[in-house]
Amino acid sequence: MINAVLVFNNHGKPRLVRFYQHLAEEVQQQLIRETFHLVLKRDEHICNFLECGSLFGGADYKLIYRHYATLYFVFCVDSSESELGILDLIQVFVETLDKCFENVCELDLIFHMDKVHYILQEMVIGGMVLETNMNEIVAQAEAQNKLEKAEQGGLSAAPSRAVSAVKNINLPEIPRNINIGDINIKVPSLSQFM
Amino acid sequence: MSEVVERTLSALPALLGPQLPAGPGPGRPSAGSRLGSLIRSITALTSKHEEEKLIQQEIASLKAMVSAPTTTLRLMKECMVRLIYCEMLGYESSFGYIHAIKLAQQGNLLEKRVGYLAVSLFLHENHELLLLLVNTVVKDLQSTNLVEVCMALTVVSQIFPREMIPAVLPLIEDKLQHSKEIIRRKAVQALYKFYLIAPNQVQHIHDKFRKALCDRDVGVMAASLHIYLEMIKENSSGYKDLTESFVMILKQVVGGKLPIDFNYHSVPAPWLQIQLLRILGLLGKDDPRTSELMYDVLDESLRRAEINHNITYAILFECVQTIYTIHPKSELLEKAAKCIGKFVLSPKINLKYLGLKSLTCVIQQDPNLALQHQMTIIECLDHPDPIIKRETLEILYRITNGQNVTVIVQKMLDYLKESKEEYAIITLSGKVAELAEKYAPDNGWFIQTMNAVFSVGGDALHPDIPNNFLRLLAEGFDDRKEDEQLRTYAVRSYLTLLEEENTFYPQKFLQVMSWVLGEYSSLATDVDPEIILTRLHSLLKKTFVTSDTKAWIMAAVTKIASHTSCSKTIDKLIKEFSSSLDTCMRQHAFELKHLREDRVLMKNLLPFDASCNDMVVDASLSFLDGFVAEGLSRGAAPYKPHHQRQEEKLSQEKALNFEPYGLSFASSVSSSGITGRQSPTGLSFGSDTSGNSAETGHKETNTLKLEGIRKLWGKEGYLPKKESTAGKPDEPQAASCGNLLAGRVIDPPASQSDQVSSLSEEEKEKQQLASTLFVGLGSNAGVSLMGKMDVATQKFKRKSKINETQTSEEASDIQNSAASTFGPLLDTVPVNKEDCEGNKHTRLRKPSLCSSDTLEDNLAFETPQSLKKPGLDDRLSDSTLSPLSLFADGNIEILQPSPSALCESANKTLSVPSLPKELEELPHSEVVELCQSDALALYLCKVWKDDSLLLAVFASNKKSSALNTVNLVFEKAEHFQILESPAHQFSVIEAQSVERCQKCVWMDKICTQGILPGSISYQSEMEPCLEFSVTLSLLDFIRPMEMTTEDFGKLWLSLSNDVKQNIKMSPSQDSLSTALSTLQQKLKLHIVDIIGNEGILACRLLPSVPCLLHCRTYSGMLALWFRSPCSALSDGLLYQCQKVMEES
């Protein structure tokens, strides 16, 4: 599982912090600091995986990071995640941000912190990867944007109308449901399990 | 920072402007500008201190705002975002938590969303405020608005209080049938969360997981894989039937049957593939039949993953891992090996790392791979990336043998000297120490290497390393001369080290030195003891030496003093420290002084080289009985152990007692507390523990305390398989062919060098290194799957007898301590205790508890008792019910010990061995086959003894010739503990005959079901090793616990881990008594009492962890309430109860 998602800039200022296991506030801050120092020490052209030793509590944990311009994206994962898979998940995350914010930069992350969290929430819930399909994530995020715009457009005065409007615009139907008939999964009868 | 500031400032006007394409927050000037201005001012700051001040101000103003009644929800939303920002920077803002919950409760959609987000960021699972959220979640789950449902599901799968799961579970189950896939997907995710935090709460909806797995939407199916991965990790045997389904899914994914939407860089659903490959790996492990099913699809995955993109490598890597985990197939292995080659040789550093990592995993199965890649490995040794370097050393560590150990250890020490990370130092120094002990070519090298480990490792070193080292020195080997040489060498090398003034040594190293000097300095006959004493004396005066170490040095001085007649240094030392401010040192000085006055006593007290001799200690302190009796006669209060005093205090403090069964408590304490300990030995029983600790404390000062220290780095430590399969006669052969092979590999480059002639020096060096590193690797058998490397020359072969006595000592120690903890409550304890004391000396001498004498001893007093127990009685007589009920989840049925059943089974299969008579009488399972090969068949029978689970393993020789030296080894399992040594050797098994070995097992870490793996090997050219695994369930370790209602009440009060659950009773067991008798029969619980609609039951987990159960019936429900010192035990039993009740 993913234990933490940390984004900080080249100076170690946190820009997005999400822990999926409970840690005390001080411990969190210390982890961010130490992670930053570990990552900062590394050159550009060495591997993107980092054993963090006792930092997160054991050899089982690994830091997987990518560096984009002014930001470091660091995922702390345990051995049940695939290293390269997570590396590409970071890429998907950043690309999604880029699509949602149109040329994302550090400032977008600062001023739309809540939105970044929502996007992350579409991808990773409770430490588990839920969605990796960029179009799907962007669609969800855009649906939420529309929702907000609808509210700003005056609908907020009439919440009931907003709600009914929302029902029609939210949760976009992605075409993938249509040709889903292709996949066919057989599971042995349940009776033997009961 | 300045760059950021500049960009921020220049961008702010645009960001805060009215038309913003993406995002609402800053779009509105009123509230947005507040966050904007906060951020602007923060980024403009130059020092941490200023930032702190600003944030404190901000928090103060936020505090005022959120608590003001005029604040609208919309404004509150903005406040929350700002609070999230402050929290991210590390500033505590707990005052806002309650408002976040309120916002989630009352806000409209957008406000609710922020509220939920804030809650999931701020709170944690056990936060008390979280309970307030439950209602909101329930309401939103029932909402007709999909967005609200979605948000509620999201928050549930991030954070939810464990005890409130029943409140939302039905709602979430409903959502599994929802028409929108995203809702179904999130519902599955929420159930996954529940499975993680409270597995027993979702036991009953496993069939719904299956439905999710066959959902028509791929997203839902993918989400359900999380749950399956987790469940299969815990118990792979339960899900073998799903293998075909997973294979089919993977086939379709790999075959491109998914909609194009799922492609990532034109690879179909890579993350899904990775997940499926992992699941398949878990399912196919050690299971040829299941592995068979997946060969095709793995082959196809390997074939299809050829596009040159990162993510295809991720899939390839996963494939390789799976191929090496499941039952091997040579074709696939070949391809996988090629893949590993690709990884290792890749210029991309990430791939190289993964390649090395997979090499590490497979190197023991296939040492030839290391030979193929030796040059790459050598290059990686000097790689600039420390992560790569460390992984390379890990590979080297795994291929170490007697021939290359010096080179490899040297490389490791080089890395250690450069490394600054404490964590890396600790793990690596442990490995060096292990290798040194295992493969040391000679004494000098061994001591030098250990010196290096101690000085580099410093005080961060794992304490087992110095302990094991000293133990090795002290216990010695079979050859006495060898021992002395090693010890003398150590003494001399330490003296040389101490000669240099002003060098700093870590404390642990100094302690090792002083112990060795104290014990063995007299072996170096040409060294004047006076010199040693001077060295030690000068150490005592050093400031960097801690008082702990000083105590070690003092002990050494005392030991040396015992065999030197008179010494000026000692006189000086005594004088100096008699007036020391350090009381500890002063005491040592006085002790030494007095001992020197009585030479005979001193000689007796400090005999030479006796650190390993067993001390006979009167642990019961019976010599004090007279004193105690006298005290009692003078009217002193009898001794009460600590916990008993605590309980009494507790009961007296309570004015009103709301706890059940506590009523008769106070009055019963005095009587029951003293019963069973009226005899003089009984009186001193309570003081046993303190007596013991005093004794060990005393021992510690002059010898090292070695009992009870787990041998982490010992021979059996890391690579148990290695030893178990390496047959001695093979050694020279394998080693020699290894040499040959290494020679051959070096040949081609050498001839090349002739042609090119201008091969650089560096290259040559590397080849040189390669030849030294990879010597002794590989075998002529090609791909040898199970072939492990030889243990070429094991220099230090420990005597085994000491270990064994120690384990048995430990075992009795545990019994002792267990007995004293739960002493007064267990009826059996006094009997046990006497037995313990009576047998103590015999037992110490005996290598295992299970040797037939002791076993019979145990049986002698246990059988009559167990027969008395109603639960067992029922089980024995009621043949139709019990087999099913007791081990309903296992495939083992209970064999009735009645003669007719025996005959039947004997007739049925003649070859199946049967239990000896003394075990036959105990409740036991049927004899089942574990594994077999052409030559050997293994059978297992579980015997549920009263004090442990006894595994009787039968090895039956099917061949017409005798088998020699058959080794049976149980591997170290996470959950189980084997009471004696995990290995057993049958020196010979005659043709067509059966040998039996018995192992007693306890559950160490509680789980509902676990696997105890093991292997058996024998000397033969073909397939030397046969692996098997034994499935053990929690119920195997549960025994009824007899007690009175008063005892129950008392124990109930002292326990705190509550687990409660209501179960629906089926109509067939409408009354409490029928329900309880079901539990009694199937779970081996003991019914203590039934009063009205309440019942109390008790059981214990072996050896003696109690678990108490209180049951109450009301309107068709059975309310269960467990208490146990160990919460996992309650959980596990609850699960079993649920299962039993559902089944009946």
Short mmCIF file of N, CA, C and O in Angstrom, two decimals, chain B residues 540-617:
data_model
loop_
_atom_site.label_atom_id
_atom_site.label_comp_id
_atom_site.label_asym_id
_atom_site.label_seq_id
_atom_site.Cartn_x
_atom_site.Cartn_y
_atom_site.Cartn_z
N LEU B 540 39.92 2.56 32.40
CA LEU B 540 38.95 2.99 33.43
C LEU B 540 39.00 4.49 33.65
O LEU B 540 38.04 5.10 34.10
N LYS B 541 40.13 5.06 33.36
CA LYS B 541 40.29 6.50 33.62
C LYS B 541 39.85 7.37 32.46
O LYS B 541 39.75 8.57 32.59
N LYS B 542 39.59 6.71 31.31
CA LYS B 542 39.20 7.47 30.13
C LYS B 542 37.80 8.06 30.31
O LYS B 542 36.92 7.42 30.90
N THR B 543 37.60 9.23 29.78
CA THR B 543 36.30 9.89 29.98
C THR B 543 35.24 9.33 29.05
O THR B 543 34.05 9.37 29.37
N PHE B 544 35.67 8.83 27.88
CA PHE B 544 34.64 8.38 26.93
C PHE B 544 34.07 7.02 27.31
O PHE B 544 33.12 6.54 26.70
N VAL B 545 34.65 6.39 28.30
CA VAL B 545 34.15 5.08 28.71
C VAL B 545 32.95 5.26 29.62
O VAL B 545 33.03 5.93 30.65
N THR B 546 31.83 4.67 29.24
CA THR B 546 30.62 4.84 30.05
C THR B 546 30.67 3.95 31.30
O THR B 546 31.49 3.03 31.38
N SER B 547 29.81 4.23 32.23
CA SER B 547 29.85 3.47 33.49
C SER B 547 29.49 2.01 33.26
O SER B 547 29.95 1.12 33.96
N ASP B 548 28.65 1.78 32.25
CA ASP B 548 28.31 0.41 31.88
C ASP B 548 29.56 -0.38 31.54
O ASP B 548 29.81 -1.46 32.07
N THR B 549 30.34 0.21 30.66
CA THR B 549 31.57 -0.44 30.21
C THR B 549 32.55 -0.59 31.36
O THR B 549 33.25 -1.59 31.46
N LYS B 550 32.56 0.42 32.23
CA LYS B 550 33.48 0.33 33.38
C LYS B 550 33.17 -0.90 34.21
O LYS B 550 34.08 -1.57 34.72
N ALA B 551 31.88 -1.21 34.34
CA ALA B 551 31.51 -2.39 35.11
C ALA B 551 32.07 -3.65 34.45
O ALA B 551 32.56 -4.55 35.13
N TRP B 552 32.03 -3.69 33.12
CA TRP B 552 32.61 -4.83 32.39
C TRP B 552 34.11 -4.92 32.67
O TRP B 552 34.64 -5.99 32.91
N ILE B 553 34.76 -3.75 32.62
CA ILE B 553 36.22 -3.75 32.81
C ILE B 553 36.54 -4.21 34.22
O ILE B 553 37.45 -5.01 34.44
N MET B 554 35.77 -3.73 35.18
CA MET B 554 36.00 -4.12 36.57
C MET B 554 35.86 -5.63 36.71
O MET B 554 36.64 -6.28 37.41
N ALA B 555 34.83 -6.19 36.05
CA ALA B 555 34.63 -7.64 36.13
C ALA B 555 35.86 -8.36 35.57
O ALA B 555 36.30 -9.36 36.13
N ALA B 556 36.40 -7.81 34.49
CA ALA B 556 37.59 -8.42 33.90
C ALA B 556 38.75 -8.36 34.88
O ALA B 556 39.47 -9.34 35.08
N VAL B 557 38.91 -7.21 35.51
CA VAL B 557 40.01 -7.06 36.47
C VAL B 557 39.85 -8.09 37.59
O VAL B 557 40.82 -8.76 37.98
N THR B 558 38.62 -8.23 38.07
CA THR B 558 38.38 -9.18 39.15
C THR B 558 38.76 -10.60 38.72
O THR B 558 39.38 -11.34 39.47
N LYS B 559 38.39 -10.93 37.49
CA LYS B 559 38.69 -12.29 37.02
C LYS B 559 40.20 -12.50 36.91
O LYS B 559 40.70 -13.56 37.28
N ILE B 560 40.89 -11.48 36.41
CA ILE B 560 42.35 -11.63 36.29
C ILE B 560 42.97 -11.72 37.67
O ILE B 560 43.87 -12.52 37.93
N ALA B 561 42.42 -10.95 38.58
CA ALA B 561 42.96 -10.94 39.93
C ALA B 561 42.85 -12.30 40.58
O ALA B 561 43.66 -12.66 41.43
N SER B 562 41.85 -13.09 40.16
CA SER B 562 41.65 -14.38 40.82
C SER B 562 42.79 -15.35 40.55
O SER B 562 42.97 -16.29 41.29
N HIS B 563 43.53 -15.13 39.47
CA HIS B 563 44.66 -16.04 39.27
C HIS B 563 46.02 -15.33 39.23
O HIS B 563 46.96 -15.82 38.63
N THR B 564 46.10 -14.17 39.77
CA THR B 564 47.42 -13.58 39.99
C THR B 564 47.58 -13.38 41.49
O THR B 564 46.62 -13.03 42.17
N SER B 565 48.74 -13.62 41.94
CA SER B 565 48.92 -13.61 43.40
C SER B 565 48.85 -12.18 43.94
O SER B 565 47.98 -11.85 44.74
N CYS B 566 49.76 -11.34 43.52
CA CYS B 566 49.67 -9.99 44.03
C CYS B 566 50.03 -9.02 42.91
O CYS B 566 50.80 -9.35 42.01
N SER B 567 49.40 -7.91 42.94
CA SER B 567 49.61 -6.97 41.83
C SER B 567 49.50 -5.55 42.34
O SER B 567 48.59 -5.22 43.09
N LYS B 568 50.45 -4.75 41.91
CA LYS B 568 50.44 -3.36 42.35
C LYS B 568 49.26 -2.62 41.74
O LYS B 568 48.60 -1.81 42.37
N THR B 569 49.00 -2.95 40.47
CA THR B 569 47.92 -2.24 39.77
C THR B 569 46.59 -2.46 40.48
O THR B 569 45.79 -1.54 40.62
N ILE B 570 46.39 -3.70 40.90
CA ILE B 570 45.11 -3.97 41.56
C ILE B 570 45.01 -3.19 42.86
O ILE B 570 43.97 -2.58 43.17
N ASP B 571 46.10 -3.18 43.60
CA ASP B 571 46.09 -2.42 44.86
C ASP B 571 45.77 -0.96 44.58
O ASP B 571 44.94 -0.34 45.28
N LYS B 572 46.41 -0.47 43.53
CA LYS B 572 46.21 0.94 43.18
C LYS B 572 44.75 1.19 42.81
O LYS B 572 44.12 2.16 43.24
N LEU B 573 44.27 0.24 42.04
CA LEU B 573 42.90 0.37 41.54
C LEU B 573 41.90 0.36 42.68
O LEU B 573 40.96 1.16 42.73
N ILE B 574 42.12 -0.56 43.60
CA ILE B 574 41.19 -0.66 44.73
C ILE B 574 41.21 0.64 45.51
O ILE B 574 40.17 1.19 45.89
N LYS B 575 42.40 1.14 45.68
CA LYS B 575 42.53 2.36 46.47
C LYS B 575 41.83 3.52 45.77
O LYS B 575 41.10 4.30 46.40
N GLU B 576 42.05 3.56 44.49
CA GLU B 576 41.51 4.67 43.72
C GLU B 576 39.98 4.68 43.73
O GLU B 576 39.35 5.72 43.90
N PHE B 577 39.40 3.49 43.52
CA PHE B 577 37.95 3.47 43.33
C PHE B 577 37.18 3.26 44.62
O PHE B 577 35.96 3.35 44.64
N SER B 578 37.90 2.97 45.71
CA SER B 578 37.20 2.84 46.99
C SER B 578 36.59 4.17 47.39
O SER B 578 35.66 4.23 48.19
N SER B 579 37.14 5.21 46.86
CA SER B 579 36.59 6.53 47.21
C SER B 579 35.94 7.19 46.00
O SER B 579 35.74 8.38 45.97
N SER B 580 35.64 6.36 44.99
CA SER B 580 35.02 6.93 43.78
C SER B 580 33.62 7.45 44.07
O SER B 580 32.92 6.96 44.96
N LEU B 581 33.23 8.45 43.30
CA LEU B 581 31.89 9.01 43.48
C LEU B 581 30.83 8.10 42.87
O LEU B 581 29.66 8.15 43.22
N ASP B 582 31.28 7.29 41.93
CA ASP B 582 30.38 6.35 41.29
C ASP B 582 30.15 5.17 42.24
O ASP B 582 31.04 4.38 42.51
N THR B 583 28.93 5.06 42.75
CA THR B 583 28.68 4.04 43.78
C THR B 583 28.91 2.65 43.24
O THR B 583 29.37 1.76 43.96
N CYS B 584 28.59 2.48 41.99
CA CYS B 584 28.73 1.16 41.38
C CYS B 584 30.20 0.75 41.40
O CYS B 584 30.55 -0.36 41.81
N MET B 585 31.05 1.68 40.96
CA MET B 585 32.48 1.38 40.92
C MET B 585 33.01 1.14 42.33
O MET B 585 33.86 0.28 42.56
N ARG B 586 32.50 1.94 43.24
CA ARG B 586 32.97 1.80 44.62
C ARG B 586 32.64 0.40 45.12
O ARG B 586 33.46 -0.27 45.74
N GLN B 587 31.42 -0.04 44.81
CA GLN B 587 31.04 -1.36 45.28
C GLN B 587 31.93 -2.45 44.68
O GLN B 587 32.40 -3.34 45.37
N HIS B 588 32.19 -2.30 43.37
CA HIS B 588 33.06 -3.27 42.71
C HIS B 588 34.43 -3.30 43.38
O HIS B 588 35.00 -4.37 43.61
N ALA B 589 34.93 -2.12 43.69
CA ALA B 589 36.25 -2.03 44.31
C ALA B 589 36.25 -2.75 45.66
O ALA B 589 37.16 -3.52 45.98
N PHE B 590 35.21 -2.54 46.43
CA PHE B 590 35.14 -3.20 47.74
C PHE B 590 35.02 -4.71 47.60
O PHE B 590 35.66 -5.46 48.34
N GLU B 591 34.21 -5.11 46.65
CA GLU B 591 34.06 -6.55 46.41
C GLU B 591 35.41 -7.18 46.11
O GLU B 591 35.78 -8.21 46.67
N LEU B 592 36.11 -6.49 45.24
CA LEU B 592 37.42 -7.01 44.84
C LEU B 592 38.36 -7.08 46.04
O LEU B 592 39.06 -8.07 46.25
N LYS B 593 38.28 -6.06 46.83
CA LYS B 593 39.17 -6.00 47.99
C LYS B 593 38.90 -7.18 48.92
O LYS B 593 39.82 -7.88 49.36
N HIS B 594 37.63 -7.42 49.21
CA HIS B 594 37.30 -8.50 50.14
C HIS B 594 37.58 -9.86 49.55
O HIS B 594 38.02 -10.77 50.25
N LEU B 595 37.34 -9.98 48.26
CA LEU B 595 37.62 -11.27 47.62
C LEU B 595 39.11 -11.59 47.69
O LEU B 595 39.49 -12.74 47.88
N ARG B 596 39.91 -10.57 47.54
CA ARG B 596 41.35 -10.80 47.55
C ARG B 596 41.83 -11.28 48.91
O ARG B 596 42.86 -11.93 49.02
N GLU B 597 41.06 -10.96 49.91
CA GLU B 597 41.45 -11.42 51.24
C GLU B 597 41.12 -12.90 51.42
O GLU B 597 41.73 -13.57 52.25
N ASP B 598 40.15 -13.39 50.68
CA ASP B 598 39.78 -14.81 50.81
C ASP B 598 40.04 -15.51 49.48
O ASP B 598 39.16 -15.63 48.63
N ARG B 599 41.25 -15.99 49.28
CA ARG B 599 41.65 -16.55 48.00
C ARG B 599 40.81 -17.77 47.62
O ARG B 599 40.47 -17.96 46.46
N VAL B 600 40.48 -18.60 48.60
CA VAL B 600 39.76 -19.84 48.29
C VAL B 600 38.38 -19.51 47.74
O VAL B 600 37.96 -20.06 46.72
N LEU B 601 37.72 -18.59 48.43
CA LEU B 601 36.39 -18.19 47.96
C LEU B 601 36.47 -17.63 46.54
O LEU B 601 35.65 -17.93 45.68
N MET B 602 37.49 -16.83 46.35
CA MET B 602 37.66 -16.19 45.04
C MET B 602 37.84 -17.23 43.95
O MET B 602 37.25 -17.15 42.88
N LYS B 603 38.65 -18.22 44.23
CA LYS B 603 38.88 -19.29 43.24
C LYS B 603 37.58 -20.03 42.94
O LYS B 603 37.30 -20.39 41.81
N ASN B 604 36.80 -20.26 44.00
CA ASN B 604 35.53 -20.96 43.81
C ASN B 604 34.55 -20.12 43.00
O ASN B 604 33.80 -20.63 42.19
N LEU B 605 34.58 -18.87 43.30
CA LEU B 605 33.61 -17.96 42.69
C LEU B 605 33.93 -17.71 41.22
O LEU B 605 33.03 -17.60 40.39
N LEU B 606 35.20 -17.64 40.95
CA LEU B 606 35.60 -17.31 39.58
C LEU B 606 36.48 -18.42 39.02
O LEU B 606 37.67 -18.27 38.87
N PRO B 607 35.88 -19.56 38.71
CA PRO B 607 36.69 -20.64 38.15
C PRO B 607 37.09 -20.30 36.73
O PRO B 607 36.42 -19.50 36.07
N PHE B 608 38.17 -20.91 36.29
CA PHE B 608 38.66 -20.58 34.95
C PHE B 608 37.81 -21.27 33.87
O PHE B 608 37.47 -22.43 34.00
N ASP B 609 37.50 -20.53 32.83
CA ASP B 609 36.77 -21.03 31.65
C ASP B 609 35.52 -21.81 32.05
O ASP B 609 35.33 -22.95 31.66
N ALA B 610 34.71 -21.21 32.83
CA ALA B 610 33.50 -21.90 33.26
C ALA B 610 32.27 -21.12 32.86
O ALA B 610 31.20 -21.30 33.41
N SER B 611 32.43 -20.24 31.91
CA SER B 611 31.30 -19.38 31.57
C SER B 611 30.15 -20.16 30.97
O SER B 611 29.02 -19.69 30.95
N CYS B 612 30.45 -21.35 30.46
CA CYS B 612 29.37 -22.10 29.82
C CYS B 612 28.78 -23.15 30.75
O CYS B 612 27.80 -23.81 30.40
N ASN B 613 29.42 -23.37 31.86
CA ASN B 613 28.89 -24.42 32.75
C ASN B 613 27.55 -24.00 33.31
O ASN B 613 27.34 -22.84 33.64
N ASP B 614 26.69 -24.98 33.40
CA ASP B 614 25.38 -24.67 33.96
C ASP B 614 25.51 -24.45 35.46
O ASP B 614 26.21 -25.18 36.14
N MET B 615 24.82 -23.45 35.89
CA MET B 615 24.84 -23.21 37.33
C MET B 615 23.62 -23.88 37.92
O MET B 615 22.52 -23.78 37.38
N VAL B 616 23.80 -24.55 39.00
CA VAL B 616 22.65 -25.12 39.68
C VAL B 616 22.19 -24.09 40.70
O VAL B 616 22.92 -23.74 41.63
N VAL B 617 21.03 -23.57 40.47
CA VAL B 617 20.53 -22.52 41.34
C VAL B 617 19.24 -22.99 41.96
O VAL B 617 18.39 -23.57 41.28
#
